[in-house]
mmCIF file of C-alpha atoms in Angstrom:
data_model
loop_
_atom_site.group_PDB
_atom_site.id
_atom_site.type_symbol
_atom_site.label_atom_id
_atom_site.label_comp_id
_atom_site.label_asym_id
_atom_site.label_seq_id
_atom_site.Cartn_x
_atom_site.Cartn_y
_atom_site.Cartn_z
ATOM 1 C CA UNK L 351 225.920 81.873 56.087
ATOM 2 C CA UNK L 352 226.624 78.142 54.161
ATOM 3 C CA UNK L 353 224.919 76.912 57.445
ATOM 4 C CA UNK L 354 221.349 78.681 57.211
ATOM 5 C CA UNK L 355 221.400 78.850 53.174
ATOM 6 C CA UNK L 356 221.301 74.864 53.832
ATOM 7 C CA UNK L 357 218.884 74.905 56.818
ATOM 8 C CA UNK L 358 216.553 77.704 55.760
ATOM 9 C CA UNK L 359 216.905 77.882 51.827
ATOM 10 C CA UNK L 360 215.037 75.287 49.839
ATOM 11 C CA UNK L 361 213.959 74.804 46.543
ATOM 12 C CA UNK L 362 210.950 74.666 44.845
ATOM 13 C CA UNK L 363 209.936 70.972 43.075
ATOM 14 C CA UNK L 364 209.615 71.518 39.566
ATOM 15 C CA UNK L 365 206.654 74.948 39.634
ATOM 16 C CA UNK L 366 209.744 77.705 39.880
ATOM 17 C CA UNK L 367 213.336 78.213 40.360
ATOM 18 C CA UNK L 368 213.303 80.779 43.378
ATOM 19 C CA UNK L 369 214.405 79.981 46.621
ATOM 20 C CA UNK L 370 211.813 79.409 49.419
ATOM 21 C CA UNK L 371 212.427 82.865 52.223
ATOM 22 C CA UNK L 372 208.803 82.345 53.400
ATOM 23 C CA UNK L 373 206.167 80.490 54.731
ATOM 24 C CA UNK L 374 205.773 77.399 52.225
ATOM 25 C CA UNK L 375 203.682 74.009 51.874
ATOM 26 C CA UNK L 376 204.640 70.711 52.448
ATOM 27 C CA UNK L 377 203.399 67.654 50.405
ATOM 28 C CA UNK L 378 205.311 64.534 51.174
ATOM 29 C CA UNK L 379 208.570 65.211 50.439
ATOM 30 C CA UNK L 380 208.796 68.301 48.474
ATOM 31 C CA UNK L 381 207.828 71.424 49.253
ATOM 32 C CA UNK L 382 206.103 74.484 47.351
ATOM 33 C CA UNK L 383 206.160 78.308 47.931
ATOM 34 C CA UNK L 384 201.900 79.187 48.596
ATOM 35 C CA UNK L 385 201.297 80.460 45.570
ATOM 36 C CA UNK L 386 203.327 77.769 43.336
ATOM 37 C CA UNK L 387 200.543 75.167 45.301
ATOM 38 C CA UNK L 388 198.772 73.714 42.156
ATOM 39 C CA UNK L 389 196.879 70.883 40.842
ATOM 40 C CA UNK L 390 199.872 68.964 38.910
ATOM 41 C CA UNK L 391 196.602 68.300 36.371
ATOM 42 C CA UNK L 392 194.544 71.463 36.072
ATOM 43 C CA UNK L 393 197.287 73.870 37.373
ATOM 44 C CA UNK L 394 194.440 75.684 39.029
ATOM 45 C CA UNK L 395 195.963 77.061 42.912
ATOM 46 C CA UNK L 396 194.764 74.623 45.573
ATOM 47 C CA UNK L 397 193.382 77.368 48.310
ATOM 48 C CA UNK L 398 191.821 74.600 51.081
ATOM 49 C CA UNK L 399 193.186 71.775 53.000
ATOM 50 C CA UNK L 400 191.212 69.486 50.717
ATOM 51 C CA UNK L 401 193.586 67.863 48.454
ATOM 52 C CA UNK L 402 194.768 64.338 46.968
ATOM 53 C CA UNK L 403 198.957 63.371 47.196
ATOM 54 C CA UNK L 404 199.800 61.664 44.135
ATOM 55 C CA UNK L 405 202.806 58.983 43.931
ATOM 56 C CA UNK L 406 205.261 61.388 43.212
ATOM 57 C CA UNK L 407 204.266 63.010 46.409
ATOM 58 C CA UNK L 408 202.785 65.956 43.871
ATOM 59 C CA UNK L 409 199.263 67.799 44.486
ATOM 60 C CA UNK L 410 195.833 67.023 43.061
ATOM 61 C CA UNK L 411 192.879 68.777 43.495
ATOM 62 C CA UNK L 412 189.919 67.030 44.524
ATOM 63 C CA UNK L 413 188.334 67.284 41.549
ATOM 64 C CA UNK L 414 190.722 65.924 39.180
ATOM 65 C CA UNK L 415 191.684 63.368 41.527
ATOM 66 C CA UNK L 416 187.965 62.003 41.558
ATOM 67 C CA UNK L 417 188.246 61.878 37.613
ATOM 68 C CA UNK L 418 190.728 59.225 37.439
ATOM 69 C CA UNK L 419 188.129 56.963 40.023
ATOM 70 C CA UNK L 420 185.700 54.909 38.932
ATOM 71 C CA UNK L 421 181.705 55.786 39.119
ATOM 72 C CA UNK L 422 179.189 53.644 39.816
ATOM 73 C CA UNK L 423 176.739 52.973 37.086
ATOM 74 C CA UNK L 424 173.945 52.828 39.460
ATOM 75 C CA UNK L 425 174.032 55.814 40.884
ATOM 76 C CA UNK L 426 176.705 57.870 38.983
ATOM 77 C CA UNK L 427 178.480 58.277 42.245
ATOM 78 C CA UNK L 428 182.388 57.580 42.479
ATOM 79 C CA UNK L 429 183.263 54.746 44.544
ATOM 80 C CA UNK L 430 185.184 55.300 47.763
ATOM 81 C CA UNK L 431 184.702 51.704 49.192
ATOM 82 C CA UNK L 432 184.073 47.996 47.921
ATOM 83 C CA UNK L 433 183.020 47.967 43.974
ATOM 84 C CA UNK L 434 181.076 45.012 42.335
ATOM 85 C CA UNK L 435 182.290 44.549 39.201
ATOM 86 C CA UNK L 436 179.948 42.832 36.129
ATOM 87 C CA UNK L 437 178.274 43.580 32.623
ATOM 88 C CA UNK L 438 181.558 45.648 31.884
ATOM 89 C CA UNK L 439 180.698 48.187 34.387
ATOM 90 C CA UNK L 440 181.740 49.028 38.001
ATOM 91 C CA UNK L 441 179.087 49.468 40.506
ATOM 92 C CA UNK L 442 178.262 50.250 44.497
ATOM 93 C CA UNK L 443 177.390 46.276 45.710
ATOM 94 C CA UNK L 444 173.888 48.098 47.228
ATOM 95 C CA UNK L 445 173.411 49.550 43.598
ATOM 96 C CA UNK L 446 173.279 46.434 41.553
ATOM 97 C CA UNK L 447 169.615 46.094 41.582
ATOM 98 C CA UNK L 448 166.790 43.838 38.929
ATOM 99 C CA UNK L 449 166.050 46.221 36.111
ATOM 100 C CA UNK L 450 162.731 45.360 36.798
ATOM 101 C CA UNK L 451 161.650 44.852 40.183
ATOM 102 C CA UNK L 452 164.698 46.999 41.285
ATOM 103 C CA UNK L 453 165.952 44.786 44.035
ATOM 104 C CA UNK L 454 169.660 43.852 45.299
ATOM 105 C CA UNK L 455 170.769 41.105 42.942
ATOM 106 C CA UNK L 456 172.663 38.618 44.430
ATOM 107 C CA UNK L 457 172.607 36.469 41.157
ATOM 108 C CA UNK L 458 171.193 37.521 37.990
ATOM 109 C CA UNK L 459 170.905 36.365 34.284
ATOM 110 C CA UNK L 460 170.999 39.377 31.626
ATOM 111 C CA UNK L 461 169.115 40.538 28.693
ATOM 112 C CA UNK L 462 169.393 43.212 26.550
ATOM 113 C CA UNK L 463 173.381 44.093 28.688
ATOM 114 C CA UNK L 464 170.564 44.675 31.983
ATOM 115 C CA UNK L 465 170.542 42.008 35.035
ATOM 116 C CA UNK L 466 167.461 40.915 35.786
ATOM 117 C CA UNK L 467 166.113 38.271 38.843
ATOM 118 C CA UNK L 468 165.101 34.926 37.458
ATOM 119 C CA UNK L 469 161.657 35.495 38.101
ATOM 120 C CA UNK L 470 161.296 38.869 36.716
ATOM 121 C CA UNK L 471 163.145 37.806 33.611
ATOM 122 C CA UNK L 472 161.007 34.948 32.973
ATOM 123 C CA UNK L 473 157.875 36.866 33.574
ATOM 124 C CA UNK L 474 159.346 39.195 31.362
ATOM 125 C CA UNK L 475 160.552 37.770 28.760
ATOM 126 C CA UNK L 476 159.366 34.105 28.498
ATOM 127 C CA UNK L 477 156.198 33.035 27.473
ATOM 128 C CA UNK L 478 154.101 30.500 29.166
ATOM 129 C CA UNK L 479 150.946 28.401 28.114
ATOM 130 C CA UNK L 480 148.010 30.039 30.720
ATOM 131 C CA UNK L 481 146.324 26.516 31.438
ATOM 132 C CA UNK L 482 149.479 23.954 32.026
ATOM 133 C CA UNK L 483 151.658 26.692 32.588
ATOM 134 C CA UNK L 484 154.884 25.065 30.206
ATOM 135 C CA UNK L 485 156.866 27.139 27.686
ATOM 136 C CA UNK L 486 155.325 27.909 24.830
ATOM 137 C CA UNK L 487 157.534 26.493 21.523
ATOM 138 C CA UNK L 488 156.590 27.375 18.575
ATOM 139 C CA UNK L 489 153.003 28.454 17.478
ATOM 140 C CA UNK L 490 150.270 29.415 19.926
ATOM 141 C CA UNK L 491 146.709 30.390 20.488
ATOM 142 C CA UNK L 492 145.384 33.653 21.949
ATOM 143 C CA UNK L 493 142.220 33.494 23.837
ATOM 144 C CA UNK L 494 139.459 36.565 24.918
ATOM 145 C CA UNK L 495 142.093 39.392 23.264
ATOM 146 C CA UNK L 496 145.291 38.366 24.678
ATOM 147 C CA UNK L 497 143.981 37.140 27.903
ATOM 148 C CA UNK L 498 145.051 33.936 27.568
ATOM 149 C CA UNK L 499 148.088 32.495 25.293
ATOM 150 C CA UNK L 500 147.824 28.386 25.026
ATOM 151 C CA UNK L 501 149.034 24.973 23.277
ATOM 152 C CA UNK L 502 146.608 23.880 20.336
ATOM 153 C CA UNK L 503 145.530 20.919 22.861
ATOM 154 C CA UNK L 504 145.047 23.165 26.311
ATOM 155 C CA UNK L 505 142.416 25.263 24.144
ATOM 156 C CA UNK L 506 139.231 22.979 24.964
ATOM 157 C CA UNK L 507 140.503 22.291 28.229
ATOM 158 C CA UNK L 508 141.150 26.272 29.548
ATOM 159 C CA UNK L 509 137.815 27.034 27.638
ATOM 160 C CA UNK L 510 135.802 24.052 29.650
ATOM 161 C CA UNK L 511 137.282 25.428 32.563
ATOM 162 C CA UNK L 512 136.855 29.641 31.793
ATOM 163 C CA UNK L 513 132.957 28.643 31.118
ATOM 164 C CA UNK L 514 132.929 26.418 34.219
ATOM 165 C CA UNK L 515 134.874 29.440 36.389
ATOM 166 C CA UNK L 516 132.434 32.146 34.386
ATOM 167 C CA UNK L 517 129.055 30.056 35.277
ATOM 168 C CA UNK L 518 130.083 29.785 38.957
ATOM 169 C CA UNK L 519 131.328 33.312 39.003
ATOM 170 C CA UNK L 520 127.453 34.286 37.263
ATOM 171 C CA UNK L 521 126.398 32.339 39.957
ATOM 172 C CA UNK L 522 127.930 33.987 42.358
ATOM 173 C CA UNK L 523 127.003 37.869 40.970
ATOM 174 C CA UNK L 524 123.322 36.646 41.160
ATOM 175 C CA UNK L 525 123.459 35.462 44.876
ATOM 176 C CA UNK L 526 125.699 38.450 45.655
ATOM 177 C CA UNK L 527 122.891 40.724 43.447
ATOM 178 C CA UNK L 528 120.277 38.609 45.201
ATOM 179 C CA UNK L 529 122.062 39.442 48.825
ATOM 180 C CA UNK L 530 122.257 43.018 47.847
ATOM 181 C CA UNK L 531 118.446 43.333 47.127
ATOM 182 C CA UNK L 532 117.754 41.933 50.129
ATOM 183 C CA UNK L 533 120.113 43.831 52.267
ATOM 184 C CA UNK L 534 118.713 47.108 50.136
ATOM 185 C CA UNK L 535 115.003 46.104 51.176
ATOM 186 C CA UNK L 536 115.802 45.344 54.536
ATOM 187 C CA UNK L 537 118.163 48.503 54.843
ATOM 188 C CA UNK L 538 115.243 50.684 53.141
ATOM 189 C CA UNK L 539 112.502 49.136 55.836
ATOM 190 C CA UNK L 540 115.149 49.425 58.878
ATOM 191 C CA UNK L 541 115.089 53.736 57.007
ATOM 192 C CA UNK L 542 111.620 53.856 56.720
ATOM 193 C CA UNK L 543 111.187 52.395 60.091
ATOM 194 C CA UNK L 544 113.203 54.476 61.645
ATOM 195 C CA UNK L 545 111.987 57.475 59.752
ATOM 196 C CA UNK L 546 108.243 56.859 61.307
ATOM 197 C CA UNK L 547 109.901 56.361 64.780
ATOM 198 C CA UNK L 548 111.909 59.717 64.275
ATOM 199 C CA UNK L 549 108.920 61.374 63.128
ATOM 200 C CA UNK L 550 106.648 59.916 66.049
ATOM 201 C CA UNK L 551 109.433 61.304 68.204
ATOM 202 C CA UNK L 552 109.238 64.671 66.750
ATOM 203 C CA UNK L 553 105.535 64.398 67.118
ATOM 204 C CA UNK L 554 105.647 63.308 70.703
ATOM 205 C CA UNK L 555 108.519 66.039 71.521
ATOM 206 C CA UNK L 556 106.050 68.928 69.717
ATOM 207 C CA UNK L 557 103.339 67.875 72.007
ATOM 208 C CA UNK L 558 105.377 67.324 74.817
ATOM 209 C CA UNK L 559 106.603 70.983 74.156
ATOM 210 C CA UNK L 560 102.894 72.632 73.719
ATOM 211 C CA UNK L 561 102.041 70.880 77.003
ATOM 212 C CA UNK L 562 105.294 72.041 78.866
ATOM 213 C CA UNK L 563 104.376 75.809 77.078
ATOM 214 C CA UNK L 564 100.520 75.748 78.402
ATOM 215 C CA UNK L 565 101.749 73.844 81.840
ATOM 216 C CA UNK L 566 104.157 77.366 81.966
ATOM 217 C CA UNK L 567 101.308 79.384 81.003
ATOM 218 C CA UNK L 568 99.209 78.207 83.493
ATOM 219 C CA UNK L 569 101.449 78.039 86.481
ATOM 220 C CA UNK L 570 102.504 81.828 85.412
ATOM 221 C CA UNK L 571 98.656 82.530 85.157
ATOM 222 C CA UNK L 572 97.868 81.095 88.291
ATOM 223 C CA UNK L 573 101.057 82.692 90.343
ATOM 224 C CA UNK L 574 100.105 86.103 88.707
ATOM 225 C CA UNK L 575 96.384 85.285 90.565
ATOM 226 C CA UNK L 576 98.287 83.945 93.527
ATOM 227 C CA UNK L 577 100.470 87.138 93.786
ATOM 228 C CA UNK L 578 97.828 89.217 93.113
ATOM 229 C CA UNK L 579 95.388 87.826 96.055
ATOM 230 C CA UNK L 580 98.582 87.605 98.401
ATOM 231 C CA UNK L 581 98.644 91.493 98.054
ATOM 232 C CA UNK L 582 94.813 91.984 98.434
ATOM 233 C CA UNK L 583 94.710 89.670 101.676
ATOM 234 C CA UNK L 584 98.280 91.696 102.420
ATOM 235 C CA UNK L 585 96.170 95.026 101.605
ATOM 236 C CA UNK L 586 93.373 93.645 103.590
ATOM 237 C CA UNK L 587 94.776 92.530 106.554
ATOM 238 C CA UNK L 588 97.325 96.088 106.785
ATOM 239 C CA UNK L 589 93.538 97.768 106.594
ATOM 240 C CA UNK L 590 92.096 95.862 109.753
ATOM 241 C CA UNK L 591 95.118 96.114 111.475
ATOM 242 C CA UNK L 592 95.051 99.155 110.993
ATOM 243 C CA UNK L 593 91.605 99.648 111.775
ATOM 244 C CA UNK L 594 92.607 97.182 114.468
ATOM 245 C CA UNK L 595 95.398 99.860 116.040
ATOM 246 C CA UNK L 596 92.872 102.371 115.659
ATOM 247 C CA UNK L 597 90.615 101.150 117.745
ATOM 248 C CA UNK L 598 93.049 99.846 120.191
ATOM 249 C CA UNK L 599 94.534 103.392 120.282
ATOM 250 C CA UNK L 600 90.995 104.790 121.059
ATOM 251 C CA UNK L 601 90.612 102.085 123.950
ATOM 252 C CA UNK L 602 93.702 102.868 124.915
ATOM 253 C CA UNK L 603 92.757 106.809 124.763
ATOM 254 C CA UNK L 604 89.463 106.492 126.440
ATOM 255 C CA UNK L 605 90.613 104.148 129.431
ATOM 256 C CA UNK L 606 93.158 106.354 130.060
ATOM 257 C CA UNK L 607 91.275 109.168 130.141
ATOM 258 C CA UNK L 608 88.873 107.094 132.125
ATOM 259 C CA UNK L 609 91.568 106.056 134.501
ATOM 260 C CA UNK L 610 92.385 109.517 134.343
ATOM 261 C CA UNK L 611 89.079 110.790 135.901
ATOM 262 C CA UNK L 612 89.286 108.100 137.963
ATOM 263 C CA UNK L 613 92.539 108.633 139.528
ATOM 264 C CA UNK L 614 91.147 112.707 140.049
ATOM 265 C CA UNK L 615 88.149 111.350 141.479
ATOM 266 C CA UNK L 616 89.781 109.063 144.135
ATOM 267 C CA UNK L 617 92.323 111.977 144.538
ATOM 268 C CA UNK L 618 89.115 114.692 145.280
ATOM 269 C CA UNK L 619 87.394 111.834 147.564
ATOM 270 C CA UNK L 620 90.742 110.928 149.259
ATOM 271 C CA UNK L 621 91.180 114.456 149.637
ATOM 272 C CA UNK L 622 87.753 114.964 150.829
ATOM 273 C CA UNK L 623 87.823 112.202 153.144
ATOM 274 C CA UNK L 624 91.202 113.671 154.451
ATOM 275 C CA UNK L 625 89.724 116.748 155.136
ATOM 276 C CA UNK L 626 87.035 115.480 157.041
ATOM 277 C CA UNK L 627 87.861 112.404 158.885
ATOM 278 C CA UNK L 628 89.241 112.720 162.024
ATOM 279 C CA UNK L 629 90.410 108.873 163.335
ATOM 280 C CA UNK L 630 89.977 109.942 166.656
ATOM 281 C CA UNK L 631 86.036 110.555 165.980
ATOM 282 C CA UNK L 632 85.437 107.559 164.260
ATOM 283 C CA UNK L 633 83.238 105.549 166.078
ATOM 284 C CA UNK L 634 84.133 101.718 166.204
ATOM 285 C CA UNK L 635 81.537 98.836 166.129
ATOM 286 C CA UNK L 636 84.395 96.500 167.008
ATOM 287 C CA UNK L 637 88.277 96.604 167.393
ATOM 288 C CA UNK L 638 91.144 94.492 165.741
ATOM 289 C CA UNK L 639 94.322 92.715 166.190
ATOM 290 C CA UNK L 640 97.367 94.088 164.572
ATOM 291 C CA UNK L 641 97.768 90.684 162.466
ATOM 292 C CA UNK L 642 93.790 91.231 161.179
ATOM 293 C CA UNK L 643 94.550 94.308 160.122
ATOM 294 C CA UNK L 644 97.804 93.522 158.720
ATOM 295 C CA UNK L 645 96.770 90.096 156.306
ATOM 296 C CA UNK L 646 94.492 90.714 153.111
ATOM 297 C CA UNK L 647 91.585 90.899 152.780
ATOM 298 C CA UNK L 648 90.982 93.221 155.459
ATOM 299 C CA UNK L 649 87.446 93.435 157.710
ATOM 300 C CA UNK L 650 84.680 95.089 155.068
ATOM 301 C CA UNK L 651 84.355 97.788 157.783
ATOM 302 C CA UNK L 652 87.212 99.011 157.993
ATOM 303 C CA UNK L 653 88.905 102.054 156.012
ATOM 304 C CA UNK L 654 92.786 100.924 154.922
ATOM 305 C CA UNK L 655 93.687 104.402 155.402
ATOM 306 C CA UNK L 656 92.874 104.318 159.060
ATOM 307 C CA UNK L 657 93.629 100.634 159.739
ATOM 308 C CA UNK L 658 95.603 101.778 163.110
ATOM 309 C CA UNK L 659 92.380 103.533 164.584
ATOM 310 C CA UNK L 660 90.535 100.232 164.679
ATOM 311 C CA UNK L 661 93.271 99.105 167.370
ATOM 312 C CA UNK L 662 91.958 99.114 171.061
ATOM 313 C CA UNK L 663 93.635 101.756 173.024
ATOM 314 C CA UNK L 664 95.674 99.319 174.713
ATOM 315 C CA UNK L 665 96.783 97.650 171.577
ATOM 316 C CA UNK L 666 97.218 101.104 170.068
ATOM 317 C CA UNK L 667 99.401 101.736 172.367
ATOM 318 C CA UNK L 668 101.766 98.684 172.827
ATOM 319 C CA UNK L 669 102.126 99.031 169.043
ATOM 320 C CA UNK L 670 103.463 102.509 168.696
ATOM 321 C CA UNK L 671 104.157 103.531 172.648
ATOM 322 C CA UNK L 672 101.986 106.311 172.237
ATOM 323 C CA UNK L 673 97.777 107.053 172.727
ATOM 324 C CA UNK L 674 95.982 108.148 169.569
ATOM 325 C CA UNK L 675 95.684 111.396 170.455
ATOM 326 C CA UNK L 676 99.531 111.863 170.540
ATOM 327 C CA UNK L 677 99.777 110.038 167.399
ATOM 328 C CA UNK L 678 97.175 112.076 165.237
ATOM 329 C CA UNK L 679 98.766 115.284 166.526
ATOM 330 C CA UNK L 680 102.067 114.522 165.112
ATOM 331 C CA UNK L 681 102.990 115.466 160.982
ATOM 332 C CA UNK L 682 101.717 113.440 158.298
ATOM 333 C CA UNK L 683 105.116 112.144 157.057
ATOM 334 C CA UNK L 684 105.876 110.491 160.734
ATOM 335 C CA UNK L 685 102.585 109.197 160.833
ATOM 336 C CA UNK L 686 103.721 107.450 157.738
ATOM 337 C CA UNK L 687 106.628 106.196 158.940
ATOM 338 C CA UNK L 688 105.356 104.647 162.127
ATOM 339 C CA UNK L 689 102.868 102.767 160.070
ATOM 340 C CA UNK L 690 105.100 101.270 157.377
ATOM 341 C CA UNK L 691 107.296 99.923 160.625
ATOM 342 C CA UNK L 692 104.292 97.856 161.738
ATOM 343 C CA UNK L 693 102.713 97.330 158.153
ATOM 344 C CA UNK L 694 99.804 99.120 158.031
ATOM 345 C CA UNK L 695 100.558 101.438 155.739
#
């Protein structure tokens, strides 16, 4: 319809006569089918958002755009910002620097089209006398191969004063020289000084060492001796104790066997006596109370087996209600047991 042909159909600026159907580009007011997007200098496509709008609201590429700025001669770089402008040239303010010392000028005088500090230039490029330090005007003297430059009437003067600076400086090497010796001397005593006390050391440490080696010989000598007596006395004393046990064994042996026949002899005369003591035919010297013949030591006459036959008859019989003759005619065992009741067994 007349309505979308006027909405939706436009036409491209100057790059082609076809009508725009599709997506298209926009750059200020006119507007460009993709592919008619060029550079309006270099009529190369412009593929990126990276562009430059000229006054005719046309496109320029970055690269031709940057052309028609002005560099810096400095640095070669185009400037985007504040330019300093002098010697017929643009230039970055931070890249206006002494051709010399290559600092920021702030002012400047110029030689040779280059700007140049004050200072720098006149150390450059004007000449001064090296004793009253004016400009030299006109002819001048050279002194000790360019070392100094001078006025006809500073000559004497700067020479009186080089021989006057060259006799204190001589002066000066020989006390320095003179210093240095001494300092050497001193500095090869202090060496040799210390050399003798480093070699007395080493001397002292040797010996020091030898003793410490014999002291370690000798200690290991004598705890070798020391070891070795230790186990003869140990050898010695296991011997006599052993000898010791023996003998204590044989003691042992022989009193037992001793006690032994002892015990078989006491058991044979017990036995003995048994069978042929009778109490009741003992005769008695003298009788006892029950307490004597209870309490140790009893009387030296009479037989502990018996102890109840030395009772009178009447004490006999108060003690176990019975006469002797009852009592030896009952068992052994009840015997016994009457006696342990009143102790006397």
């Amino acid at each position: 319809s007349d309505v979308y042909k006027r909405q939706y159909q436009r036409r491209v600026h100057g790059q082609c006569s076809i009508k725009i159907l599709d997506k298209f580009v926009v750059c200020g007011k006119n507007q460009f089918h993709k592919n008619c997007f060029k550079c309006i200098k270099c009529k190369n496509l412009i593929e990126t958002d990276e562009y430059y709008k000229t006054d005719d609201d046309m496109p320029c590429c970055q690269n031709c755009y940057q052309k028609t700025m002005k560099s810096c001669k400095g640095c070669g770089q185009i400037i985007q910002g504040q330019a300093f402008a002098a010697l017929e040239a643009t230039w970055h303010k931070s890249c206006f620097k002494c051709h010399k010392c290559r600092l920021v000028l702030t002012s400047y005088v110029t030689y040779d089209k280059e700007p140049y500090h004050k200072d720098c230039y006149k150390s450059m490029f004007v000449r001064e006398c090296t004793h009253c330090k004016k400009t030299l005007d006109g002819d001048y003297f050279e002194v000790g191969n360019g070392q100094a430059i001078l006025h006809e009437e500073c000559v004497d003067a700067y020479k009186a004063i080089e021989a006057e600076r060259a006799e204190k400086q001589r002066k000066e090497d020989e006390e320095k020289e003179r210093k240095q010796r001494e300092e050497r001397e001193a500095a090869e005593k202090e060496a040799a000084k210390r050399q003798k006390e480093k070699e007395e050391a080493e001397a002292r440490l040797k010996a020091a060492i030898e003793e410490a080696e014999k002291a370690k010989a000798r200690k290991e000598l004598e705890a070798k001796e020391r070891a070795a007596k230790e186990a003869a006395d140990r050898e010695r004393r296991a011997r006599e104790e052993e000898a010791r046990l023996k003998r204590e064994r044989e003691e042992v042996e022989r009193l037992a066997k001793e006690a032994e026949e002892i015990r078989l002899r006491a058991e044979a005369e017990e036995k003995k006596l048994k069978e042929k003591i009778d109490p009741r035919k003992l005769e008695f010297t003298k009788f006892y109370t029950l307490k004597e013949l209870q309490t140790k030591p009893w009387p030296q006459d009479v037989l502990p087996e018996y102890r109840e036959a030395y009772l009178s008859n009447q004490d006999f019989y108060k003690v176990f209600s019975m006469s002797k003759d009852d009592f030896y005619d009952l068992k052994d065992w009840r015997q016994e047991e009457l006696k342990k009741k009143v102790k006397l067994f």
